[in-house]
Short mmCIF file of C-alpha atoms and ligand atoms in Angstrom, two decimals:
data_model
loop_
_atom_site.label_atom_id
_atom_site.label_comp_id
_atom_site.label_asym_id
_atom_site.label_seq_id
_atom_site.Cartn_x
_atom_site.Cartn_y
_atom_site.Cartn_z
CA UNK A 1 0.00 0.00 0.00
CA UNK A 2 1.72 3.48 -0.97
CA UNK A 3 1.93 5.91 1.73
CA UNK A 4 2.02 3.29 4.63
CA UNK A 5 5.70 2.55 6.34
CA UNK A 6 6.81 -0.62 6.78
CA UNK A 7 6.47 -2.49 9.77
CA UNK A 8 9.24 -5.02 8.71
CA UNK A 9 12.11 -4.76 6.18
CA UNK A 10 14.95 -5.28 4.89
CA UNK A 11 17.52 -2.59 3.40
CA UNK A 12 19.69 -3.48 0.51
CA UNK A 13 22.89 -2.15 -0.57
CA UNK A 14 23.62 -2.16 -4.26
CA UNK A 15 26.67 -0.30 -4.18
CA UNK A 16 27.97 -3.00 -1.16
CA UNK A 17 26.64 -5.79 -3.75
CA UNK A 18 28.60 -4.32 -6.63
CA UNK A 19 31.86 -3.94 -4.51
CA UNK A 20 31.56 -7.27 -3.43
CA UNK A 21 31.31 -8.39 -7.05
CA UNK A 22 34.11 -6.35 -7.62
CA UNK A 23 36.49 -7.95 -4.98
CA UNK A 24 35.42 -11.07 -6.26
CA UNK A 25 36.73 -10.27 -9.85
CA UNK A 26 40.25 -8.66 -8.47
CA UNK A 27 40.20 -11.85 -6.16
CA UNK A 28 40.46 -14.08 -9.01
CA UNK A 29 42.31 -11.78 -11.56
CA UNK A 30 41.58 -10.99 -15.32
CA UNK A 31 42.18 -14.60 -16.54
CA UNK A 32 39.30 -16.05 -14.15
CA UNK A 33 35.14 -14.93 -15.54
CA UNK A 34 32.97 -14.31 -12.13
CA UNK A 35 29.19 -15.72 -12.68
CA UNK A 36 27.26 -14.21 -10.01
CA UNK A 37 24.53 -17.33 -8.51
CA UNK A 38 21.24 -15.44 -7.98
CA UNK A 39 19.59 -18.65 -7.38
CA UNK A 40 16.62 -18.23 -4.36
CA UNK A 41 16.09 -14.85 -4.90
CA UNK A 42 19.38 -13.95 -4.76
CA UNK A 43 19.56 -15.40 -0.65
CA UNK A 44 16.59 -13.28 0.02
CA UNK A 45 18.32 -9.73 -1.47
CA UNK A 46 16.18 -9.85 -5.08
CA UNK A 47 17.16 -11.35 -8.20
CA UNK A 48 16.00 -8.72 -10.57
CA UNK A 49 17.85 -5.79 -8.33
CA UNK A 50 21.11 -8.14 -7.64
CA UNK A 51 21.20 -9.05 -11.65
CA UNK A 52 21.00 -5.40 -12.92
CA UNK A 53 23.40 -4.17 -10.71
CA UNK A 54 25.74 -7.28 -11.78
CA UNK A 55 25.22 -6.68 -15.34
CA UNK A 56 26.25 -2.89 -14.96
CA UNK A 57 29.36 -4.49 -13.47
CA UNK A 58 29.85 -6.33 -16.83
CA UNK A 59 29.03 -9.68 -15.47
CA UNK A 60 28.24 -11.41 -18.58
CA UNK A 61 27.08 -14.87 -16.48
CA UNK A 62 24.02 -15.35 -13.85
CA UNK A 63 23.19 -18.72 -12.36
CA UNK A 64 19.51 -19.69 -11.29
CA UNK A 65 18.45 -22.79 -9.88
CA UNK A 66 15.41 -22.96 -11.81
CA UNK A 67 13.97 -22.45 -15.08
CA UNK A 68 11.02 -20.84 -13.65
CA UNK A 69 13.76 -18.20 -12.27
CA UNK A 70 15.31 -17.39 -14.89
CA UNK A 71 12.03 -16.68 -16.81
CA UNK A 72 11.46 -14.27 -14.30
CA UNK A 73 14.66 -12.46 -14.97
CA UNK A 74 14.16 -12.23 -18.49
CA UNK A 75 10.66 -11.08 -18.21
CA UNK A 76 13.08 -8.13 -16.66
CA UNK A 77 14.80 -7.28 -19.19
CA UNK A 78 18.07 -9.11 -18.16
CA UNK A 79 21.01 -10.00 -21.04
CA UNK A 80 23.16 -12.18 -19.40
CA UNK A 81 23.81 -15.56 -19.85
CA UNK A 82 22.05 -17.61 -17.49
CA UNK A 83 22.76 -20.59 -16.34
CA UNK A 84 20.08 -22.89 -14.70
CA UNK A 85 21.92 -25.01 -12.40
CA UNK A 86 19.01 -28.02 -12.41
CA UNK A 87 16.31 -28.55 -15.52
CA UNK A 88 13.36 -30.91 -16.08
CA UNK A 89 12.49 -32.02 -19.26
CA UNK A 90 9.38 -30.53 -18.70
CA UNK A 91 10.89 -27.23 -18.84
CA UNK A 92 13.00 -27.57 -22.23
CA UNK A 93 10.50 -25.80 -24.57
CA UNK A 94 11.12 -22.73 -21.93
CA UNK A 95 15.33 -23.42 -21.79
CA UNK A 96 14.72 -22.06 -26.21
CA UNK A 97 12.32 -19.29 -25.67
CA UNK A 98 14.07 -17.66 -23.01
CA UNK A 99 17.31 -18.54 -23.75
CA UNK A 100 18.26 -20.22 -20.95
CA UNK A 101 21.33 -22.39 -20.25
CA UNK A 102 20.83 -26.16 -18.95
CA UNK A 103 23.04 -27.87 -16.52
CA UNK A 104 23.20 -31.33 -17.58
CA UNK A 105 22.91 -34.13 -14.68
CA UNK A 106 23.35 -37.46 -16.45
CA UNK A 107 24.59 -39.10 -19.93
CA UNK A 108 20.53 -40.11 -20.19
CA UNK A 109 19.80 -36.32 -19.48
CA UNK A 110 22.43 -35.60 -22.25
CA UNK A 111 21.52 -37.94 -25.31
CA UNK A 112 16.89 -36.99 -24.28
CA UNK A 113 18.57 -32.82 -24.59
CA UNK A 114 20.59 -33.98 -27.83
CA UNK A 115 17.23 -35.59 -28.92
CA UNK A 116 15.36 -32.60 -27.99
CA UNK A 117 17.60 -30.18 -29.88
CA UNK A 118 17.20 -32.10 -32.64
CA UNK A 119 13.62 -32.25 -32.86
CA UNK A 120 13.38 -28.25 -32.47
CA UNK A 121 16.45 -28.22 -35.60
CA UNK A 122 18.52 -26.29 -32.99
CA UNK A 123 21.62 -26.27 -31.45
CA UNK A 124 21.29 -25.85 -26.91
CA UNK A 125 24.35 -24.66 -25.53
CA UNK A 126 24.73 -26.79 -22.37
CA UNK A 127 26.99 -27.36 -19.11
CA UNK A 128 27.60 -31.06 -17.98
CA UNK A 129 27.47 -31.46 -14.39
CA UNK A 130 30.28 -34.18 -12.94
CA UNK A 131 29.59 -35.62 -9.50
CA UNK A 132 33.51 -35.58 -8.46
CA UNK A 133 32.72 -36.99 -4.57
CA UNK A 134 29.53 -34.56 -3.58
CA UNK A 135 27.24 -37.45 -4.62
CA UNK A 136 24.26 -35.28 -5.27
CA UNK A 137 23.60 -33.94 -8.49
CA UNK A 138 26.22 -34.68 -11.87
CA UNK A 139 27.55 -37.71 -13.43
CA UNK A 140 29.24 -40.24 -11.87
CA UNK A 141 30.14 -42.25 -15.21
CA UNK A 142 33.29 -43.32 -16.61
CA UNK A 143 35.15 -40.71 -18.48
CA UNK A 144 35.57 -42.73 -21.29
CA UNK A 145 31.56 -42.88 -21.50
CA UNK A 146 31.52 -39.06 -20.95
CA UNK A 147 33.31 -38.84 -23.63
CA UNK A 148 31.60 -40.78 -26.16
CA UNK A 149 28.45 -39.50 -25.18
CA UNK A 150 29.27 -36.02 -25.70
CA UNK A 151 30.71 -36.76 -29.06
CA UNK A 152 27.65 -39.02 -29.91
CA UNK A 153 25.55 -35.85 -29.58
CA UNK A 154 24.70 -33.54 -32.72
CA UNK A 155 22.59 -30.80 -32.07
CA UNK A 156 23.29 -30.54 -28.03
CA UNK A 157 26.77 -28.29 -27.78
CA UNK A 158 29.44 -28.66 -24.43
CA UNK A 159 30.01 -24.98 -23.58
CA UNK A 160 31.23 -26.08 -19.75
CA UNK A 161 32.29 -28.51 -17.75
CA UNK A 162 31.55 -28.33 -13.90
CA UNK A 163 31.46 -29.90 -10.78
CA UNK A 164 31.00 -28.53 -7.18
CA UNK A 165 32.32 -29.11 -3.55
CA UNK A 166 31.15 -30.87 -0.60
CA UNK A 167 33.57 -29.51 1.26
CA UNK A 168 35.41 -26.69 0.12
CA UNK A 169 35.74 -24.56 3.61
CA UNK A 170 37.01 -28.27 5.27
CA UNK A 171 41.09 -27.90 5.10
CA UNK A 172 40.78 -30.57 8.01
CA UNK A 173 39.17 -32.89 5.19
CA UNK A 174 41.07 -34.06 1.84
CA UNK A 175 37.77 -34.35 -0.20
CA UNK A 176 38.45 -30.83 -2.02
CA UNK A 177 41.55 -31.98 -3.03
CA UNK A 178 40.21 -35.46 -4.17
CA UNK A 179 37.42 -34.09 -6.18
CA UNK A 180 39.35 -31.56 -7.85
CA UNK A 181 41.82 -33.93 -8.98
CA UNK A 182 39.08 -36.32 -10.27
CA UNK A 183 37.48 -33.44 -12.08
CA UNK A 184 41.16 -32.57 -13.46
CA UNK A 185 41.21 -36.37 -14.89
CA UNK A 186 38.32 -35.61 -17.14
CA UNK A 187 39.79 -31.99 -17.92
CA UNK A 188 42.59 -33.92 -19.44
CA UNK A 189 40.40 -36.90 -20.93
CA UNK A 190 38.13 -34.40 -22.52
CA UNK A 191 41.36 -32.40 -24.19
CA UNK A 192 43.19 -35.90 -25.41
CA UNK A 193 39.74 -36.34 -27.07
CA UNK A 194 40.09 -32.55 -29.00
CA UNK A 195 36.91 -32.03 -26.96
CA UNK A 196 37.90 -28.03 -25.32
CA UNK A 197 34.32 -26.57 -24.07
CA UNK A 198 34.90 -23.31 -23.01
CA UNK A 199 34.29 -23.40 -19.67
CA UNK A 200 36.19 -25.14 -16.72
CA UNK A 201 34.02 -24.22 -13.36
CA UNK A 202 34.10 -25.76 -9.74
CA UNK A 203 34.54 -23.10 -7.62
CA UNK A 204 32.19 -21.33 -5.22
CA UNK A 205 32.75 -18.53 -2.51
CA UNK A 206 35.47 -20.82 -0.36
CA UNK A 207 37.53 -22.32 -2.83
CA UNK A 208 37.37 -18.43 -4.21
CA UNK A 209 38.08 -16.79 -0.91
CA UNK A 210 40.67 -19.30 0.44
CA UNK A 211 42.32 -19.06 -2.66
CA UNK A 212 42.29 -22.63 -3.48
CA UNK A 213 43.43 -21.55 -7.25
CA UNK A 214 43.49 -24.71 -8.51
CA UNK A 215 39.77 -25.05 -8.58
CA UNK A 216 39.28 -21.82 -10.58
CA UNK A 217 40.05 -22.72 -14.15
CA UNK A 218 38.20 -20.19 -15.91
CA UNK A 219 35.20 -19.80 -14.50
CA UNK A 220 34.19 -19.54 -10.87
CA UNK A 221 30.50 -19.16 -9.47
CA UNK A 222 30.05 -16.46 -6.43
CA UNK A 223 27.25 -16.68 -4.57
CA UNK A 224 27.33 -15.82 -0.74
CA UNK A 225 30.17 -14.05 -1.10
CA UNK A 226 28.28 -11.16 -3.30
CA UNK A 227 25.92 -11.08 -0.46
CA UNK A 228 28.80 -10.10 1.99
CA UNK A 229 29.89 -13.51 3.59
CA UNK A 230 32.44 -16.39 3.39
CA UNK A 231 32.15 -19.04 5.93
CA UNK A 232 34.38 -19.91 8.49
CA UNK A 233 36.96 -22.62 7.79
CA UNK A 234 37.57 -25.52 9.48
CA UNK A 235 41.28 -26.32 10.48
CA UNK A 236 44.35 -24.90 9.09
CA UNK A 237 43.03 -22.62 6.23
CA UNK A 238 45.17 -20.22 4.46
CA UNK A 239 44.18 -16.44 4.95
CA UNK A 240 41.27 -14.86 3.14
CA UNK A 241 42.18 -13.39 0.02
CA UNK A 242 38.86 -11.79 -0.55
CA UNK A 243 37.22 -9.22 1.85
CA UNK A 244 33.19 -8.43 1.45
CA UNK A 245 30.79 -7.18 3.48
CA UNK A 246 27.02 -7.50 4.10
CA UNK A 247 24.79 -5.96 1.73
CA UNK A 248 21.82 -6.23 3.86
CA UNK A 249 19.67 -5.04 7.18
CA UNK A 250 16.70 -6.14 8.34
CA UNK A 251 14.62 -4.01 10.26
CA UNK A 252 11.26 -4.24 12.26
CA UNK A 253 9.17 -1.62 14.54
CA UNK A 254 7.60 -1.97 18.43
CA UNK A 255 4.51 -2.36 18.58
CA UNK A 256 4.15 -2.20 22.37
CA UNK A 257 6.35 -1.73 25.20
CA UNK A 258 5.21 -2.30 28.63
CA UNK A 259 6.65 -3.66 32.00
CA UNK A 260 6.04 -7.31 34.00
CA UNK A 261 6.71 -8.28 37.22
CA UNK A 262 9.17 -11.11 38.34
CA UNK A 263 7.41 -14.65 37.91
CA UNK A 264 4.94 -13.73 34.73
CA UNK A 265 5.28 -15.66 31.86
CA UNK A 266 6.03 -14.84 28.39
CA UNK A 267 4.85 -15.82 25.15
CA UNK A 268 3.37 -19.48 23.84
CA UNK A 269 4.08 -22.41 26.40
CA UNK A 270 5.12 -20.14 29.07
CA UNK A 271 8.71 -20.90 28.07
CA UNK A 272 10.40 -17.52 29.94
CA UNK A 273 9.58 -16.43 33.48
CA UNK A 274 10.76 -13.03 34.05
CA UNK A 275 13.45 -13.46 36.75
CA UNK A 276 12.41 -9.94 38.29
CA UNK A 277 10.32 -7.04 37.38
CA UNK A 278 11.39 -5.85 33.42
CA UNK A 279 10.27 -3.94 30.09
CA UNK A 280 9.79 -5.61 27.42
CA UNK A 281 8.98 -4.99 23.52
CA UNK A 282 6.43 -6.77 21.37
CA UNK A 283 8.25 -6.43 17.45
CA UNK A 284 6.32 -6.99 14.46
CA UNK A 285 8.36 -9.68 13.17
CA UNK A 286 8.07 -13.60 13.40
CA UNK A 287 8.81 -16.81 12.00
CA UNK A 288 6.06 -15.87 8.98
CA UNK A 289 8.66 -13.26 8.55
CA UNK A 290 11.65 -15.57 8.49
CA UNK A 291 12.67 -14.57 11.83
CA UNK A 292 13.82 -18.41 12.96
CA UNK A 293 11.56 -19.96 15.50
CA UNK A 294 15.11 -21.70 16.99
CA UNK A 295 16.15 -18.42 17.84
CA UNK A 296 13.37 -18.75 20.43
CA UNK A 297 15.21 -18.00 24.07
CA UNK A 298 18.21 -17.71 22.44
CA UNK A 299 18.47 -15.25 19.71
CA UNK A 300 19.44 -11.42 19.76
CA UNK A 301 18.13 -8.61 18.25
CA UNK A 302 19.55 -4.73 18.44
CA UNK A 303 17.03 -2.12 19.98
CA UNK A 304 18.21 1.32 20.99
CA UNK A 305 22.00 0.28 20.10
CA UNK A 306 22.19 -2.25 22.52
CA UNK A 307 22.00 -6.09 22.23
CA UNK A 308 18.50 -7.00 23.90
CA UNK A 309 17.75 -10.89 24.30
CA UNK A 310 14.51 -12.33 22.84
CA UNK A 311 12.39 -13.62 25.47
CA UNK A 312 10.40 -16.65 25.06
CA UNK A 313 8.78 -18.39 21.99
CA UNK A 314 9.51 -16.43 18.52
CA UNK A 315 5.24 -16.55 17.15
CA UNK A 316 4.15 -16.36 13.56
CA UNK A 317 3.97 -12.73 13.59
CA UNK A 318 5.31 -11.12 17.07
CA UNK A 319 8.68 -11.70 19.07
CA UNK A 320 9.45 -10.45 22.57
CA UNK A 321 12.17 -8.89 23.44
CA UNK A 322 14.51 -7.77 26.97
CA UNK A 323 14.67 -3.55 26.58
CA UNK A 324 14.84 -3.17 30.54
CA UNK A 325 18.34 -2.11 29.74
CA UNK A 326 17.48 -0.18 26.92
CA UNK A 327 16.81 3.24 27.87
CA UNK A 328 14.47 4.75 25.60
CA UNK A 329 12.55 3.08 23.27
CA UNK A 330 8.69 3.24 22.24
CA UNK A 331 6.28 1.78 19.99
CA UNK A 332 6.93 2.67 16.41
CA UNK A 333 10.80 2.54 17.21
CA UNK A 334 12.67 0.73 14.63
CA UNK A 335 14.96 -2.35 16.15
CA UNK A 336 17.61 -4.36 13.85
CA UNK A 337 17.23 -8.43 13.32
CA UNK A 338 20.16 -8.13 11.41
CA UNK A 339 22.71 -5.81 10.82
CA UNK A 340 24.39 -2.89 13.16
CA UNK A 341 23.54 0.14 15.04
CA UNK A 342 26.89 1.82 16.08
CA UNK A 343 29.21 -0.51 16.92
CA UNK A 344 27.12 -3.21 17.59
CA UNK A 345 26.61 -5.43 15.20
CA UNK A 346 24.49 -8.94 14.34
CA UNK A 347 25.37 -10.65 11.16
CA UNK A 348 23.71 -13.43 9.22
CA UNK A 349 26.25 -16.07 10.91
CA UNK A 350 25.92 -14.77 14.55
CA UNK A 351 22.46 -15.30 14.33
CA UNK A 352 22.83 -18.55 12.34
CA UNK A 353 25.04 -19.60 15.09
CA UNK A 354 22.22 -18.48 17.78
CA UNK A 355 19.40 -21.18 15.49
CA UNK A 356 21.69 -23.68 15.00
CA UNK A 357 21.72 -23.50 11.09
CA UNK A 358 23.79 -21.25 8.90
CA UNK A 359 24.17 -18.01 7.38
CA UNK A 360 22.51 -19.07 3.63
CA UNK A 361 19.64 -20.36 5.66
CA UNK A 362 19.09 -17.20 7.77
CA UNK A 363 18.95 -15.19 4.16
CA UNK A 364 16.97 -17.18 2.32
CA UNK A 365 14.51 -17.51 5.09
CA UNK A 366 13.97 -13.91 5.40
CA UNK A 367 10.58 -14.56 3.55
CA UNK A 368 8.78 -12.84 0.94
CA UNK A 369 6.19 -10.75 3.15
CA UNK A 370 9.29 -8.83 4.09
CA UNK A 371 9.47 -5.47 1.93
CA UNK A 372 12.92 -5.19 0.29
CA UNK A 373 14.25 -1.75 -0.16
CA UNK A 374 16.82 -0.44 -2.62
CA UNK A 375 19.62 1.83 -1.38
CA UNK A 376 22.57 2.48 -3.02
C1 PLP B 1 24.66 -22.26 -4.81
C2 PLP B 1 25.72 -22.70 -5.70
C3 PLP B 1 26.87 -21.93 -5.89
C4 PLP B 1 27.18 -20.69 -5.08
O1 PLP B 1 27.72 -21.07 -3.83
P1 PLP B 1 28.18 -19.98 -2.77
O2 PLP B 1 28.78 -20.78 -1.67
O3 PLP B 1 26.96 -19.26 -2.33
O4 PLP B 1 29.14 -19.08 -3.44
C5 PLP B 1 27.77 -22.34 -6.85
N1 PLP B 1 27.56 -23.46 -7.58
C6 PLP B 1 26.48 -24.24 -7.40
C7 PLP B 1 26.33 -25.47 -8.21
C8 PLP B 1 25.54 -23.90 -6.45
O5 PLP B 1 24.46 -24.69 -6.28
#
């Protein structure tokens, strides 16, 4: 509704998106092509806004994880490349018409697209997935059938090769190593076979920010990081070559402030009893809202600058806060799920950490009812 303010948002950053891009691309230098993953809606920050500003950075490649998303961004207006990291056959006719790039799962997914392109006399431009160790989606055939099933194919055309990591923040774990080196094997099978698609990808946000440069080949696919994050490692990881920051706030108001003696309950279940007399806020944000029900008892959220505990069970639509340190606050105040106020700050992984998942989670779960706002 124009003219009404929102009661729960989130602020997004296009400049911080498009200097994360651009660390990104000096992070892997000018031989190395950045695709920027917008898969989810972008983790929650807006496909559309996150592709346009990408393009204007001369990103030439977007990844989806759907064909239904990438429709959408071409219904707005977007150029790119796009590559749709999943297909069903179901779907083809739409991979033509919006000229859409398939990732290819299987030699029986390759030869039905080869028949496919066939039948509609043209040539599809596709990427063949190899499961290297993540066992989930990609083929897990010989490389000598790889190969003669991409050269039995005539009107389906390898433009990439891929794989991707199970692993790839683990340095305690060899399994990076192992699949890039099985991925490597079919590098070099594919090249004694004069078979040279133009793109070599396995790389993500960790093997880009932990500089594991032997996964980059040509290609690498950013997603998180654009968005401002890179996971923690596990064990002895080398430094971060690649600094980002968040690109995103989330914001809600009070709705009601009032005070309760020691002993009353709060929220469903009766879950917190106030230890002694305090104030407390009701926000307009809940679980509908993506705010993690986990994060009941547990979770954080930043009212009047300070850090003020959530109190009790997070509802559909409400969450209770601790403001009895908090000095001023009223309703129609604005308080900060995520992001800072001063020098206090609450990022996607501190709060992950808090609900016992992790950062992408906490993104994409900030859910659509939420009003996204454009800064730059
Ligand atoms: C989601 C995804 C990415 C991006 O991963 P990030 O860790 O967010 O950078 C890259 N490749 C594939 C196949 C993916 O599914």
């Amino acid at each position: 509704m124009p003219g009404l303010p929102h009661r729960c948002y989130v602020e997004i950053s296009r400049g911080q998106i498009a200097r994360n891009y651009r660390s990104v691309v000096a992070a892997v230098g000018p031989e190395v092509e950045v695709l920027g993953v917008v898969k989810a809606n972008a983790y929650g920050h807006g496909a559309v806004e996150v592709g346009r500003v990408l393009e204007a950075e001369g990103a030439r490649w977007l990844a989806v994880s759907s064909v239904q998303e990438g429709v959408a961004l071409r219904a707005a207006g977007l150029k790119a490349r796009i590559l749709v990291l999943s297909t069903l056959r179901s779907e083809w006719s739409a991979l033509l018409e919006f000229e859409l790039t398939p990732s290819i799962q299987s030699l029986e997914e390759l030869a039905e697209l080869d028949g496919f392109a066939r039948s509609t006399g043209g040539p599809i431009r596709y990427h063949l997935k190899i499961d290297s160790g993540m066992g989930r989606l990609g083929t897990r055939a010989p490389v000598e059938a790889i190969v003669a099933a991409v050269r039995a194919t005539t009107h389906a055309r390898l433009e990439g090769l891929m794989t991707h990591f199970a692993s790839a923040a683990d340095y305690e774990s060899p399994q990076t190593d192992q699949q890039i080196a099985g991925f490597d094997r079919i590098c070099d099978a594919f090249q004694e076979a004069s078979l040279t698609p133009p793109y070599l990808h396995l790389a993500s946000t960790s093997a880009i920010a932990y500089g594991r440069r032997g996964a980059w080949r040509n290609l690498v696919r950013a997603g998180h990081a654009l968005y401002g994050y890179v996971s923690p490692a596990r064990g002895s990881a080398p430094n971060r070559i690649l600094e980002v920051r968040p690109a995103l706030s989330w914001k809600t108001k009070v709705l009601s402030v009032k005070e309760i003696p020691e002993d009353a309950l709060v929220g469903y279940g009766g879950t917190f009893r106030a230890p002694r007399s305090m104030r407390i806020a009701v926000l307009a944000a809940g679980y509908a809202d993506g705010l993690q029900h986990r994060l009941s008892s547990r979770g954080k959220v930043i009212a009047g600058g300070k850090l003020a505990p959530i109190l009790g069970t997070v509802s559909m639509d409400l969450t209770t806060i601790d403001v009895s340190h908090v000095t001023s606050i009223a309703p129609g105040d604005e308080v900060t799920l995520l992001g800072s106020e001063g020098e206090v700050k609450l990022d996607a992984q501190q709060i992950a950490r808090a609900a016992g998942t992790i950062s992408y989670s906490i993104l994409c779960g900030i859910s659509a009812r939420v009003v996204r706002v454009y800064v730059e």
